[in-house]
PDB file of C-alpha atoms in Angstrom:
ATOM      1  CA  MET A   1      -3.362  34.885 -47.685  1.00  0.00           C
ATOM      2  CA  THR A   2      -5.552  32.139 -48.644  1.00  0.00           C
ATOM      3  CA  ILE A   3      -5.472  28.232 -48.239  1.00  0.00           C
ATOM      4  CA  GLU A   4      -4.681  27.959 -51.735  1.00  0.00           C
ATOM      5  CA  SER A   5      -1.538  29.567 -50.866  1.00  0.00           C
ATOM      6  CA  LEU A   6      -0.586  27.608 -48.363  1.00  0.00           C
ATOM      7  CA  HIS A   7       2.050  24.154 -48.389  1.00  0.00           C
ATOM      8  CA  ALA A   8      -0.384  20.657 -48.571  1.00  0.00           C
ATOM      9  CA  ASP A   9       0.440  19.974 -44.665  1.00  0.00           C
ATOM     10  CA  GLU A  10      -0.784  23.265 -43.666  1.00  0.00           C
ATOM     11  CA  ALA A  11      -3.581  22.984 -46.104  1.00  0.00           C
ATOM     12  CA  ILE A  12      -4.792  19.895 -44.807  1.00  0.00           C
ATOM     13  CA  ALA A  13      -4.284  20.806 -41.109  1.00  0.00           C
ATOM     14  CA  VAL A  14      -6.729  24.634 -41.621  1.00  0.00           C
ATOM     15  CA  ARG A  15      -9.291  22.090 -43.396  1.00  0.00           C
ATOM     16  CA  LEU A  16      -9.042  19.324 -40.611  1.00  0.00           C
ATOM     17  CA  MET A  17      -9.342  22.648 -37.700  1.00  0.00           C
ATOM     18  CA  GLN A  18     -12.535  24.356 -39.960  1.00  0.00           C
ATOM     19  CA  ALA A  19     -14.215  20.650 -39.227  1.00  0.00           C
ATOM     20  CA  ILE A  20     -13.581  19.641 -36.460  1.00  0.00           C
ATOM     21  CA  ARG A  21     -14.619  23.294 -35.459  1.00  0.00           C
ATOM     22  CA  ALA A  22     -17.918  23.147 -36.580  1.00  0.00           C
ATOM     23  CA  ASP A  23     -18.532  20.000 -35.661  1.00  0.00           C
ATOM     24  CA  ALA A  24     -17.560  21.202 -31.927  1.00  0.00           C
ATOM     25  CA  GLU A  25     -19.707  24.641 -32.284  1.00  0.00           C
ATOM     26  CA  ALA A  26     -22.584  22.572 -33.845  1.00  0.00           C
ATOM     27  CA  ALA A  27     -22.164  19.865 -30.396  1.00  0.00           C
ATOM     28  CA  CYS A  28     -22.752  23.167 -27.998  1.00  0.00           C
ATOM     29  CA  ALA A  29     -24.827  25.575 -29.942  1.00  0.00           C
ATOM     30  CA  PRO A  30     -25.820  28.159 -28.602  1.00  0.00           C
ATOM     31  CA  ASP A  31     -22.341  28.147 -26.127  1.00  0.00           C
ATOM     32  CA  ALA A  32     -19.329  29.775 -27.462  1.00  0.00           C
ATOM     33  CA  LEU A  33     -15.438  27.998 -27.817  1.00  0.00           C
ATOM     34  CA  ASP A  34     -12.374  29.016 -26.335  1.00  0.00           C
ATOM     35  CA  LEU A  35      -9.657  26.945 -28.036  1.00  0.00           C
ATOM     36  CA  VAL A  36      -7.181  25.704 -24.980  1.00  0.00           C
ATOM     37  CA  SER A  37      -5.252  23.264 -27.247  1.00  0.00           C
ATOM     38  CA  VAL A  38      -4.331  21.574 -30.651  1.00  0.00           C
ATOM     39  CA  THR A  39      -2.272  18.376 -31.080  1.00  0.00           C
ATOM     40  CA  LEU A  40      -2.020  17.877 -35.185  1.00  0.00           C
ATOM     41  CA  ASP A  41       0.077  14.367 -36.253  1.00  0.00           C
ATOM     42  CA  LEU A  42       0.844  14.169 -40.319  1.00  0.00           C
ATOM     43  CA  SER A  43       1.222  10.453 -40.920  1.00  0.00           C
ATOM     44  CA  ALA A  44       2.202  10.703 -44.789  1.00  0.00           C
ATOM     45  CA  THR A  45       1.543  13.757 -47.469  1.00  0.00           C
ATOM     46  CA  ALA A  46      -1.099  14.274 -49.995  1.00  0.00           C
ATOM     47  CA  GLU A  47      -0.696  16.849 -52.791  1.00  0.00           C
ATOM     48  CA  ALA A  48      -4.704  17.891 -52.905  1.00  0.00           C
ATOM     49  CA  PRO A  49      -6.118  18.656 -49.695  1.00  0.00           C
ATOM     50  CA  GLY A  50      -9.429  19.168 -51.176  1.00  0.00           C
ATOM     51  CA  ALA A  51      -9.406  15.596 -52.251  1.00  0.00           C
ATOM     52  CA  LEU A  52      -9.242  14.452 -48.789  1.00  0.00           C
ATOM     53  CA  VAL A  53     -12.313  13.049 -46.211  1.00  0.00           C
ATOM     54  CA  TYR A  54     -12.057  15.525 -43.144  1.00  0.00           C
ATOM     55  CA  THR A  55     -13.799  13.787 -40.144  1.00  0.00           C
ATOM     56  CA  PRO A  56     -14.707  15.496 -36.709  1.00  0.00           C
ATOM     57  CA  ARG A  57     -15.545  13.770 -33.824  1.00  0.00           C
ATOM     58  CA  ILE A  58     -16.616  14.449 -30.238  1.00  0.00           C
ATOM     59  CA  ASP A  59     -14.406  12.310 -28.057  1.00  0.00           C
ATOM     60  CA  ARG A  60     -16.011  13.563 -24.635  1.00  0.00           C
ATOM     61  CA  LYS A  61     -17.979  16.891 -23.211  1.00  0.00           C
ATOM     62  CA  THR A  62     -18.165  17.591 -19.826  1.00  0.00           C
ATOM     63  CA  ARG A  63     -20.450  20.875 -19.244  1.00  0.00           C
ATOM     64  CA  THR A  64     -17.229  23.216 -19.353  1.00  0.00           C
ATOM     65  CA  ILE A  65     -14.809  21.098 -21.547  1.00  0.00           C
ATOM     66  CA  LEU A  66     -15.442  19.414 -24.977  1.00  0.00           C
ATOM     67  CA  PHE A  67     -12.368  17.023 -26.094  1.00  0.00           C
ATOM     68  CA  THR A  68     -12.825  16.653 -29.904  1.00  0.00           C
ATOM     69  CA  SER A  69     -10.450  15.222 -32.509  1.00  0.00           C
ATOM     70  CA  GLY A  70     -11.038  14.339 -36.273  1.00  0.00           C
ATOM     71  CA  SER A  71      -9.346  12.940 -39.351  1.00  0.00           C
ATOM     72  CA  ALA A  72      -7.906  13.775 -42.597  1.00  0.00           C
ATOM     73  CA  ALA A  73      -7.870  11.052 -45.284  1.00  0.00           C
ATOM     74  CA  GLY A  74      -7.252   9.772 -48.558  1.00  0.00           C
ATOM     75  CA  PRO A  75      -7.896   6.510 -50.848  1.00  0.00           C
ATOM     76  CA  ALA A  76      -4.424   5.363 -48.778  1.00  0.00           C
ATOM     77  CA  GLY A  77      -5.807   6.243 -45.186  1.00  0.00           C
ATOM     78  CA  ALA A  78      -5.128   8.892 -43.103  1.00  0.00           C
ATOM     79  CA  VAL A  79      -2.873  11.451 -43.789  1.00  0.00           C
ATOM     80  CA  MET A  80      -3.565  13.574 -40.540  1.00  0.00           C
ATOM     81  CA  THR A  81      -5.229  13.794 -37.034  1.00  0.00           C
ATOM     82  CA  ALA A  82      -5.525  16.237 -34.809  1.00  0.00           C
ATOM     83  CA  THR A  83      -6.957  16.125 -31.229  1.00  0.00           C
ATOM     84  CA  VAL A  84      -8.448  19.420 -29.720  1.00  0.00           C
ATOM     85  CA  VAL A  85      -9.524  20.442 -26.223  1.00  0.00           C
ATOM     86  CA  TYR A  86     -12.261  23.469 -26.320  1.00  0.00           C
ATOM     87  CA  ARG A  87     -13.293  25.264 -23.294  1.00  0.00           C
ATOM     88  CA  ILE A  88     -16.995  25.702 -23.002  1.00  0.00           C
ATOM     89  CA  ARG A  89     -18.095  29.525 -22.611  1.00  0.00           C
ATOM     90  CA  PRO A  90     -21.999  29.384 -21.691  1.00  0.00           C
ATOM     91  CA  ALA A  91     -24.226  31.803 -23.857  1.00  0.00           C
ATOM     92  CA  GLY A  92     -25.598  35.036 -22.191  1.00  0.00           C
TER      93      GLY A  92
END
């Protein structure tokens, strides 16, 4: 299965999670991240997930937990938002 074979809302969720994860990994390198929880909120539909802008954000970082979020938006505004919590696992 590829992203192209998913429904539009599923493809948006995957792309948004990829953007959030990449940002989180960069913020916590060289430590590893374990997913704790995800909440996705769909506020509109979009036919072209690839045309949306995916914006991740670090909300708060402690020694062991990372709170992050992000949004997928098009010309008419936000289509999907996500909040994600990761456990930070020290490297080594």
